[in-house]
Amino acid sequence: MQTNSKSFPIQLTEKSQVEGVEWDKLEFGKIFSDHMFIMEYADGSWSNGEIVPFQAIPMHPAMSAIHYGQSIFEGLKAYKSKTGQINIFRPELNAHRFAESAKRMCMPEVPEALFLEAVRALIEVDQNWVPALEGYSLYIRPFMFATDHFVGIKPSETYKFMILTSPVGVYYSEPVRVKIEEHYTRAAVGGVGRAKAAGNYGASLYPAKQCQLNGFHQLLWTDAVEHKYIEESGTMNIIFQIGGKLITPSEDSDTILRGITKRTLIELVKEWGIVVEERRVSVEEIITAIREGKLEDAFGAGTAATIAQIAVIGYRDESLQLPPIESRVLSNRIKTYLDAVKYGEIEDVYGWNMTI
Ligand code: PLP
Ligand code: COI
């Protein structure tokens, strides 16, 4: 059936798959909602944005994204409140970061207003795919890739911008064990670490697999030059609490993804009167604090992972146990507050939600 939203033509699926969803058994990223958004870039501009049934896309064997990796993505979530209202958390920050990633990867920017309108239109169409269970959400994955048919190295002249959505449960089902990495590197100064570029994730898989074989969930990446300073972990930014203060690696260098969850919680805890230090954080400082019993809390922050408390930090041959999760006052308080805003249980005083 052909219909029209305010902004994009919509072709509705003939048979929705939503009835078959086992809502309480959702794993991360395995099933997809009925529709997707797709838009094309050619001759210097974006056009033909539309919402169509979720489907495979044809691919030319010489499509430049699969050869040379001009491919970026975003991740954000829609939540359903008890009254059925749908909240999308801070999508304007994803729109902005997507544009920044595009710039770094020599790709055309999607105008931020267009990005937001596409997200809104797609979630409106698939709103019955937003889980109504607490702890669950609809993960929204905007992505863009180069589509020239050309096996030569140059920026592509054509691209596709797409959005798919996937109802999801928790990403980590338990407090996480992270291992400090002192050999492999996620990002170097001057590289693409700040961009949400597909290749950053591909490059992380082999090193991460090595630590997973040893019982860890993820690596805690360190700087590329000396491996002395902590950067981020897996798909999360990293935050420590020592002496009541919240300490987190500064994003001034271009090696760390500027996380929206971390930015949000920093804004929040400052309002609560907690001192936040964004600076270089050395491995030595953290290990010493753990050994001296001074590390009060440590957690990762990310859209998929939400607030993921860290149970164990692996350092060389040791597994250092962090304070019991029940004693983590700050991360528990942040998680409770953010969840309450996202699920519409308390007033959204900072205006973080885009409501559908
Ligand atoms: N760092 C990396 C490498 C990530 O992939 C993510 C997830 O998006 C984050 C940090 C956290 O960012 P955000 O809070 O915007 O999801
Ligand atoms: C996100 O939190 O959106 C991420 O980027 C994680 C994803 C790679 C699963």
PDB file of C-alpha atoms in Angstrom, residues 88-335:
ATOM      1  CA  ILE A  88      13.581   8.844  21.513  1.00  0.00           C
ATOM      2  CA  PHE A  89      16.595   9.793  23.591  1.00  0.00           C
ATOM      3  CA  ARG A  90      18.567  12.851  22.410  1.00  0.00           C
ATOM      4  CA  PRO A  91      18.447  12.051  18.671  1.00  0.00           C
ATOM      5  CA  GLU A  92      19.755  15.494  17.741  1.00  0.00           C
ATOM      6  CA  LEU A  93      23.118  14.513  19.220  1.00  0.00           C
ATOM      7  CA  ASN A  94      23.224  11.405  17.025  1.00  0.00           C
ATOM      8  CA  ALA A  95      22.334  13.525  13.997  1.00  0.00           C
ATOM      9  CA  HIS A  96      25.234  15.813  14.806  1.00  0.00           C
ATOM     10  CA  ARG A  97      27.714  13.010  15.437  1.00  0.00           C
ATOM     11  CA  PHE A  98      26.652  11.309  12.204  1.00  0.00           C
ATOM     12  CA  ALA A  99      27.483  14.487  10.300  1.00  0.00           C
ATOM     13  CA  GLU A 100      30.878  14.662  12.028  1.00  0.00           C
ATOM     14  CA  SER A 101      31.616  11.021  11.191  1.00  0.00           C
ATOM     15  CA  ALA A 102      30.631  11.666   7.566  1.00  0.00           C
ATOM     16  CA  LYS A 103      33.023  14.596   7.335  1.00  0.00           C
ATOM     17  CA  ARG A 104      35.941  12.554   8.675  1.00  0.00           C
ATOM     18  CA  MET A 105      35.227   9.690   6.280  1.00  0.00           C
ATOM     19  CA  CYS A 106      34.981  12.041   3.298  1.00  0.00           C
ATOM     20  CA  MET A 107      31.276  11.285   2.891  1.00  0.00           C
ATOM     21  CA  PRO A 108      28.415  13.743   2.326  1.00  0.00           C
ATOM     22  CA  GLU A 109      26.653  14.948   5.447  1.00  0.00           C
ATOM     23  CA  VAL A 110      23.001  14.127   5.951  1.00  0.00           C
ATOM     24  CA  PRO A 111      21.470  17.445   7.055  1.00  0.00           C
ATOM     25  CA  GLU A 112      20.665  17.048  10.766  1.00  0.00           C
ATOM     26  CA  ALA A 113      17.014  18.054  10.329  1.00  0.00           C
ATOM     27  CA  LEU A 114      16.608  15.458   7.584  1.00  0.00           C
ATOM     28  CA  PHE A 115      18.205  12.768   9.754  1.00  0.00           C
ATOM     29  CA  LEU A 116      15.776  13.603  12.581  1.00  0.00           C
ATOM     30  CA  GLU A 117      12.757  13.667  10.286  1.00  0.00           C
ATOM     31  CA  ALA A 118      13.684  10.266   8.850  1.00  0.00           C
ATOM     32  CA  VAL A 119      14.048   8.780  12.362  1.00  0.00           C
ATOM     33  CA  ARG A 120      10.729  10.267  13.411  1.00  0.00           C
ATOM     34  CA  ALA A 121       8.869   9.084  10.299  1.00  0.00           C
ATOM     35  CA  LEU A 122      10.196   5.530  10.594  1.00  0.00           C
ATOM     36  CA  ILE A 123       9.378   5.209  14.297  1.00  0.00           C
ATOM     37  CA  GLU A 124       5.890   6.584  13.666  1.00  0.00           C
ATOM     38  CA  VAL A 125       5.284   3.827  11.123  1.00  0.00           C
ATOM     39  CA  ASP A 126       6.745   1.048  13.300  1.00  0.00           C
ATOM     40  CA  GLN A 127       5.621   2.332  16.681  1.00  0.00           C
ATOM     41  CA  ASN A 128       4.078  -0.993  17.661  1.00  0.00           C
ATOM     42  CA  TRP A 129       7.607  -2.427  17.484  1.00  0.00           C
ATOM     43  CA  VAL A 130       8.738  -0.374  20.486  1.00  0.00           C
ATOM     44  CA  PRO A 131       8.674  -2.885  23.360  1.00  0.00           C
ATOM     45  CA  ALA A 132       6.424  -1.975  26.272  1.00  0.00           C
ATOM     46  CA  LEU A 133       8.534  -3.860  28.809  1.00  0.00           C
ATOM     47  CA  GLU A 134      10.880  -2.033  31.118  1.00  0.00           C
ATOM     48  CA  GLY A 135      14.519  -2.684  30.222  1.00  0.00           C
ATOM     49  CA  TYR A 136      13.599  -3.156  26.556  1.00  0.00           C
ATOM     50  CA  SER A 137      13.629  -0.646  23.719  1.00  0.00           C
ATOM     51  CA  LEU A 138      13.682  -0.238  19.961  1.00  0.00           C
ATOM     52  CA  TYR A 139      17.280   0.150  18.834  1.00  0.00           C
ATOM     53  CA  ILE A 140      17.534   2.535  15.889  1.00  0.00           C
ATOM     54  CA  ARG A 141      20.439   2.067  13.504  1.00  0.00           C
ATOM     55  CA  PRO A 142      21.016   4.833  10.940  1.00  0.00           C
ATOM     56  CA  PHE A 143      23.881   4.034   8.560  1.00  0.00           C
ATOM     57  CA  MET A 144      25.471   5.340   5.396  1.00  0.00           C
ATOM     58  CA  PHE A 145      27.725   3.623   2.897  1.00  0.00           C
ATOM     59  CA  ALA A 146      29.453   4.331  -0.404  1.00  0.00           C
ATOM     60  CA  THR A 147      27.799   2.809  -3.467  1.00  0.00           C
ATOM     61  CA  ASP A 148      29.978   3.673  -6.468  1.00  0.00           C
ATOM     62  CA  HIS A 149      30.758   0.696  -8.691  1.00  0.00           C
ATOM     63  CA  PHE A 150      34.444   1.366  -9.002  1.00  0.00           C
ATOM     64  CA  VAL A 151      37.557  -0.496  -7.880  1.00  0.00           C
ATOM     65  CA  GLY A 152      39.802   2.510  -7.593  1.00  0.00           C
ATOM     66  CA  ILE A 153      40.558   4.488  -4.472  1.00  0.00           C
ATOM     67  CA  LYS A 154      38.714   7.777  -4.359  1.00  0.00           C
ATOM     68  CA  PRO A 155      35.759   9.124  -2.392  1.00  0.00           C
ATOM     69  CA  SER A 156      32.578   7.615  -3.765  1.00  0.00           C
ATOM     70  CA  GLU A 157      30.216   9.945  -5.597  1.00  0.00           C
ATOM     71  CA  THR A 158      27.092   8.003  -4.608  1.00  0.00           C
ATOM     72  CA  TYR A 159      25.865   6.829  -1.210  1.00  0.00           C
ATOM     73  CA  LYS A 160      22.891   5.304   0.525  1.00  0.00           C
ATOM     74  CA  PHE A 161      21.587   6.495   3.883  1.00  0.00           C
ATOM     75  CA  MET A 162      19.398   3.934   5.586  1.00  0.00           C
ATOM     76  CA  ILE A 163      17.766   3.343   8.955  1.00  0.00           C
ATOM     77  CA  LEU A 164      16.718  -0.017  10.330  1.00  0.00           C
ATOM     78  CA  THR A 165      15.271  -0.724  13.757  1.00  0.00           C
ATOM     79  CA  SER A 166      15.448  -3.740  16.034  1.00  0.00           C
ATOM     80  CA  PRO A 167      13.557  -4.389  19.266  1.00  0.00           C
ATOM     81  CA  VAL A 168      16.159  -5.222  21.904  1.00  0.00           C
ATOM     82  CA  GLY A 169      16.691  -6.374  25.432  1.00  0.00           C
ATOM     83  CA  VAL A 170      19.833  -5.977  27.484  1.00  0.00           C
ATOM     84  CA  TYR A 171      23.247  -5.913  25.808  1.00  0.00           C
ATOM     85  CA  TYR A 172      25.186  -7.181  28.829  1.00  0.00           C
ATOM     86  CA  SER A 173      23.217  -9.493  31.079  1.00  0.00           C
ATOM     87  CA  GLU A 174      25.705  -9.213  33.946  1.00  0.00           C
ATOM     88  CA  PRO A 175      28.290  -6.764  35.305  1.00  0.00           C
ATOM     89  CA  VAL A 176      31.180  -6.699  32.876  1.00  0.00           C
ATOM     90  CA  ARG A 177      34.750  -7.943  33.059  1.00  0.00           C
ATOM     91  CA  VAL A 178      37.145  -5.780  31.070  1.00  0.00           C
ATOM     92  CA  LYS A 179      40.815  -6.320  30.263  1.00  0.00           C
ATOM     93  CA  ILE A 180      43.376  -3.549  29.900  1.00  0.00           C
ATOM     94  CA  GLU A 181      44.916  -3.847  26.424  1.00  0.00           C
ATOM     95  CA  GLU A 182      48.611  -3.031  26.178  1.00  0.00           C
ATOM     96  CA  HIS A 183      49.459  -4.261  22.701  1.00  0.00           C
ATOM     97  CA  TYR A 184      46.642  -3.719  20.212  1.00  0.00           C
ATOM     98  CA  THR A 185      45.286  -0.250  19.478  1.00  0.00           C
ATOM     99  CA  ARG A 186      41.734   0.908  18.756  1.00  0.00           C
ATOM    100  CA  ALA A 187      42.616   4.379  17.544  1.00  0.00           C
ATOM    101  CA  ALA A 188      45.642   6.621  17.103  1.00  0.00           C
ATOM    102  CA  VAL A 189      45.794  10.403  17.213  1.00  0.00           C
ATOM    103  CA  GLY A 190      44.923  11.669  13.752  1.00  0.00           C
ATOM    104  CA  GLY A 191      43.024   8.462  12.903  1.00  0.00           C
ATOM    105  CA  VAL A 192      39.283   7.820  12.838  1.00  0.00           C
ATOM    106  CA  GLY A 193      38.610   6.836  16.460  1.00  0.00           C
ATOM    107  CA  ARG A 194      36.232   9.727  17.028  1.00  0.00           C
ATOM    108  CA  ALA A 195      34.122   8.741  14.022  1.00  0.00           C
ATOM    109  CA  LYS A 196      31.545   6.001  14.259  1.00  0.00           C
ATOM    110  CA  ALA A 197      33.158   4.308  11.301  1.00  0.00           C
ATOM    111  CA  ALA A 198      32.399   0.655  10.566  1.00  0.00           C
ATOM    112  CA  GLY A 199      36.089  -0.229  10.280  1.00  0.00           C
ATOM    113  CA  ASN A 200      36.760   0.745  13.905  1.00  0.00           C
ATOM    114  CA  TYR A 201      34.529  -2.120  14.962  1.00  0.00           C
ATOM    115  CA  GLY A 202      35.953  -4.598  12.468  1.00  0.00           C
ATOM    116  CA  ALA A 203      39.459  -3.805  13.691  1.00  0.00           C
ATOM    117  CA  SER A 204      38.463  -4.371  17.324  1.00  0.00           C
ATOM    118  CA  LEU A 205      37.156  -7.904  16.820  1.00  0.00           C
ATOM    119  CA  TYR A 206      40.378  -9.889  16.804  1.00  0.00           C
ATOM    120  CA  PRO A 207      41.897  -8.239  19.913  1.00  0.00           C
ATOM    121  CA  ALA A 208      38.535  -8.462  21.724  1.00  0.00           C
ATOM    122  CA  LYS A 209      38.240 -12.128  20.867  1.00  0.00           C
ATOM    123  CA  GLN A 210      41.574 -12.818  22.548  1.00  0.00           C
ATOM    124  CA  CYS A 211      40.348 -11.375  25.849  1.00  0.00           C
ATOM    125  CA  GLN A 212      36.976 -13.128  25.477  1.00  0.00           C
ATOM    126  CA  LEU A 213      38.804 -16.462  25.235  1.00  0.00           C
ATOM    127  CA  ASN A 214      40.149 -15.603  28.683  1.00  0.00           C
ATOM    128  CA  GLY A 215      36.749 -14.902  30.222  1.00  0.00           C
ATOM    129  CA  PHE A 216      36.492 -11.146  29.699  1.00  0.00           C
ATOM    130  CA  HIS A 217      33.652  -9.363  27.929  1.00  0.00           C
ATOM    131  CA  GLN A 218      35.616  -6.509  26.432  1.00  0.00           C
ATOM    132  CA  LEU A 219      38.923  -4.704  26.243  1.00  0.00           C
ATOM    133  CA  LEU A 220      39.746  -1.498  28.007  1.00  0.00           C
ATOM    134  CA  TRP A 221      41.637   0.305  25.257  1.00  0.00           C
ATOM    135  CA  THR A 222      44.691   2.411  26.025  1.00  0.00           C
ATOM    136  CA  ASP A 223      46.477   5.112  24.011  1.00  0.00           C
ATOM    137  CA  ALA A 224      48.311   3.993  20.891  1.00  0.00           C
ATOM    138  CA  VAL A 225      51.688   5.537  21.788  1.00  0.00           C
ATOM    139  CA  GLU A 226      52.498   4.293  25.284  1.00  0.00           C
ATOM    140  CA  HIS A 227      49.499   2.150  26.302  1.00  0.00           C
ATOM    141  CA  LYS A 228      49.585   4.061  29.582  1.00  0.00           C
ATOM    142  CA  TYR A 229      46.347   6.014  29.395  1.00  0.00           C
ATOM    143  CA  ILE A 230      42.837   4.629  29.397  1.00  0.00           C
ATOM    144  CA  GLU A 231      40.574   5.517  26.472  1.00  0.00           C
ATOM    145  CA  GLU A 232      37.292   3.572  26.256  1.00  0.00           C
ATOM    146  CA  SER A 233      35.958   0.045  26.397  1.00  0.00           C
ATOM    147  CA  GLY A 234      34.288  -1.946  23.632  1.00  0.00           C
ATOM    148  CA  THR A 235      31.194   0.047  22.709  1.00  0.00           C
ATOM    149  CA  MET A 236      31.208   2.133  25.872  1.00  0.00           C
ATOM    150  CA  ASN A 237      32.878   5.182  27.301  1.00  0.00           C
ATOM    151  CA  ILE A 238      34.445   4.572  30.684  1.00  0.00           C
ATOM    152  CA  ILE A 239      33.915   6.347  33.985  1.00  0.00           C
ATOM    153  CA  PHE A 240      35.561   5.857  37.378  1.00  0.00           C
ATOM    154  CA  GLN A 241      34.749   7.203  40.812  1.00  0.00           C
ATOM    155  CA  ILE A 242      37.571   7.899  43.243  1.00  0.00           C
ATOM    156  CA  GLY A 243      37.309  10.051  46.372  1.00  0.00           C
ATOM    157  CA  GLY A 244      33.729  10.958  45.494  1.00  0.00           C
ATOM    158  CA  LYS A 245      34.836  12.521  42.186  1.00  0.00           C
ATOM    159  CA  LEU A 246      33.903  11.183  38.808  1.00  0.00           C
ATOM    160  CA  ILE A 247      36.934  10.717  36.572  1.00  0.00           C
ATOM    161  CA  THR A 248      36.805   9.968  32.854  1.00  0.00           C
ATOM    162  CA  PRO A 249      39.202  10.211  29.894  1.00  0.00           C
ATOM    163  CA  SER A 250      38.940  13.555  28.158  1.00  0.00           C
ATOM    164  CA  GLU A 251      37.616  13.538  24.597  1.00  0.00           C
ATOM    165  CA  ASP A 252      40.007  16.249  23.478  1.00  0.00           C
ATOM    166  CA  SER A 253      42.129  13.820  21.535  1.00  0.00           C
ATOM    167  CA  ASP A 254      40.398  12.467  18.454  1.00  0.00           C
ATOM    168  CA  THR A 255      40.787   8.841  19.520  1.00  0.00           C
ATOM    169  CA  ILE A 256      37.648   8.461  21.625  1.00  0.00           C
ATOM    170  CA  LEU A 257      34.041   8.328  20.453  1.00  0.00           C
ATOM    171  CA  ARG A 258      32.142  11.243  21.962  1.00  0.00           C
ATOM    172  CA  GLY A 259      29.425   9.264  23.696  1.00  0.00           C
ATOM    173  CA  ILE A 260      25.966  10.675  24.221  1.00  0.00           C
ATOM    174  CA  THR A 261      25.298   8.569  27.307  1.00  0.00           C
ATOM    175  CA  LYS A 262      28.495   9.799  28.940  1.00  0.00           C
ATOM    176  CA  ARG A 263      27.820  13.433  28.013  1.00  0.00           C
ATOM    177  CA  THR A 264      24.328  13.114  29.454  1.00  0.00           C
ATOM    178  CA  LEU A 265      25.445  11.637  32.750  1.00  0.00           C
ATOM    179  CA  ILE A 266      28.186  14.227  33.147  1.00  0.00           C
ATOM    180  CA  GLU A 267      25.596  16.985  32.736  1.00  0.00           C
ATOM    181  CA  LEU A 268      23.390  15.200  35.243  1.00  0.00           C
ATOM    182  CA  VAL A 269      25.888  14.521  38.026  1.00  0.00           C
ATOM    183  CA  LYS A 270      27.230  18.068  37.851  1.00  0.00           C
ATOM    184  CA  GLU A 271      23.679  19.171  38.695  1.00  0.00           C
ATOM    185  CA  TRP A 272      23.833  16.775  41.643  1.00  0.00           C
ATOM    186  CA  GLY A 273      26.932  18.604  42.885  1.00  0.00           C
ATOM    187  CA  ILE A 274      29.403  15.869  41.990  1.00  0.00           C
ATOM    188  CA  VAL A 275      32.814  16.989  40.770  1.00  0.00           C
ATOM    189  CA  VAL A 276      33.718  15.647  37.315  1.00  0.00           C
ATOM    190  CA  GLU A 277      37.270  15.498  36.004  1.00  0.00           C
ATOM    191  CA  GLU A 278      37.655  14.995  32.259  1.00  0.00           C
ATOM    192  CA  ARG A 279      41.366  14.481  31.751  1.00  0.00           C
ATOM    193  CA  ARG A 280      43.972  11.867  30.910  1.00  0.00           C
ATOM    194  CA  VAL A 281      43.447   8.861  33.177  1.00  0.00           C
ATOM    195  CA  SER A 282      46.470   6.629  33.589  1.00  0.00           C
ATOM    196  CA  VAL A 283      46.297   2.871  33.972  1.00  0.00           C
ATOM    197  CA  GLU A 284      48.629   3.248  36.951  1.00  0.00           C
ATOM    198  CA  GLU A 285      46.247   5.622  38.739  1.00  0.00           C
ATOM    199  CA  ILE A 286      43.335   3.215  38.370  1.00  0.00           C
ATOM    200  CA  ILE A 287      45.295   0.107  39.344  1.00  0.00           C
ATOM    201  CA  THR A 288      46.706   1.877  42.407  1.00  0.00           C
ATOM    202  CA  ALA A 289      43.233   3.062  43.427  1.00  0.00           C
ATOM    203  CA  ILE A 290      41.886  -0.491  43.159  1.00  0.00           C
ATOM    204  CA  ARG A 291      44.768  -1.931  45.177  1.00  0.00           C
ATOM    205  CA  GLU A 292      44.365   0.713  47.875  1.00  0.00           C
ATOM    206  CA  GLY A 293      40.602   0.180  48.055  1.00  0.00           C
ATOM    207  CA  LYS A 294      39.990   3.747  46.846  1.00  0.00           C
ATOM    208  CA  LEU A 295      38.125   2.974  43.629  1.00  0.00           C
ATOM    209  CA  GLU A 296      34.461   3.403  44.560  1.00  0.00           C
ATOM    210  CA  ASP A 297      32.785   2.757  41.235  1.00  0.00           C
ATOM    211  CA  ALA A 298      33.630   1.978  37.613  1.00  0.00           C
ATOM    212  CA  PHE A 299      31.184   1.679  34.754  1.00  0.00           C
ATOM    213  CA  GLY A 300      30.761   1.887  31.023  1.00  0.00           C
ATOM    214  CA  ALA A 301      28.226   4.152  29.350  1.00  0.00           C
ATOM    215  CA  GLY A 302      26.698   3.601  25.930  1.00  0.00           C
ATOM    216  CA  THR A 303      23.408   3.432  24.090  1.00  0.00           C
ATOM    217  CA  ALA A 304      23.402  -0.334  23.633  1.00  0.00           C
ATOM    218  CA  ALA A 305      25.094  -1.127  26.944  1.00  0.00           C
ATOM    219  CA  THR A 306      23.322   1.677  28.921  1.00  0.00           C
ATOM    220  CA  ILE A 307      25.135   1.922  32.269  1.00  0.00           C
ATOM    221  CA  ALA A 308      27.212  -1.245  32.577  1.00  0.00           C
ATOM    222  CA  GLN A 309      28.921  -1.683  35.895  1.00  0.00           C
ATOM    223  CA  ILE A 310      32.395  -3.164  35.801  1.00  0.00           C
ATOM    224  CA  ALA A 311      32.929  -6.135  38.083  1.00  0.00           C
ATOM    225  CA  VAL A 312      36.524  -7.021  37.227  1.00  0.00           C
ATOM    226  CA  ILE A 313      39.449  -5.288  35.560  1.00  0.00           C
ATOM    227  CA  GLY A 314      42.077  -7.575  34.082  1.00  0.00           C
ATOM    228  CA  TYR A 315      45.585  -6.148  34.220  1.00  0.00           C
ATOM    229  CA  ARG A 316      48.415  -8.249  32.818  1.00  0.00           C
ATOM    230  CA  ASP A 317      48.007 -11.613  34.582  1.00  0.00           C
ATOM    231  CA  GLU A 318      45.795 -10.359  37.377  1.00  0.00           C
ATOM    232  CA  SER A 319      42.020 -10.075  37.691  1.00  0.00           C
ATOM    233  CA  LEU A 320      41.290  -7.206  40.033  1.00  0.00           C
ATOM    234  CA  GLN A 321      37.933  -7.396  41.768  1.00  0.00           C
ATOM    235  CA  LEU A 322      36.023  -4.111  42.033  1.00  0.00           C
ATOM    236  CA  PRO A 323      33.628  -3.177  44.882  1.00  0.00           C
ATOM    237  CA  PRO A 324      30.351  -5.148  45.073  1.00  0.00           C
ATOM    238  CA  ILE A 325      27.678  -3.937  42.671  1.00  0.00           C
ATOM    239  CA  GLU A 326      25.156  -3.298  45.507  1.00  0.00           C
ATOM    240  CA  SER A 327      27.553  -0.765  47.019  1.00  0.00           C
ATOM    241  CA  ARG A 328      27.764   1.293  43.791  1.00  0.00           C
ATOM    242  CA  VAL A 329      25.720   4.303  44.828  1.00  0.00           C
ATOM    243  CA  LEU A 330      26.579   6.598  41.934  1.00  0.00           C
ATOM    244  CA  SER A 331      26.176   4.281  38.927  1.00  0.00           C
ATOM    245  CA  ASN A 332      22.964   2.858  40.380  1.00  0.00           C
ATOM    246  CA  ARG A 333      21.588   6.371  40.920  1.00  0.00           C
ATOM    247  CA  ILE A 334      22.514   7.470  37.383  1.00  0.00           C
ATOM    248  CA  LYS A 335      21.007   4.358  35.818  1.00  0.00           C
TER     249      LYS A 335
END
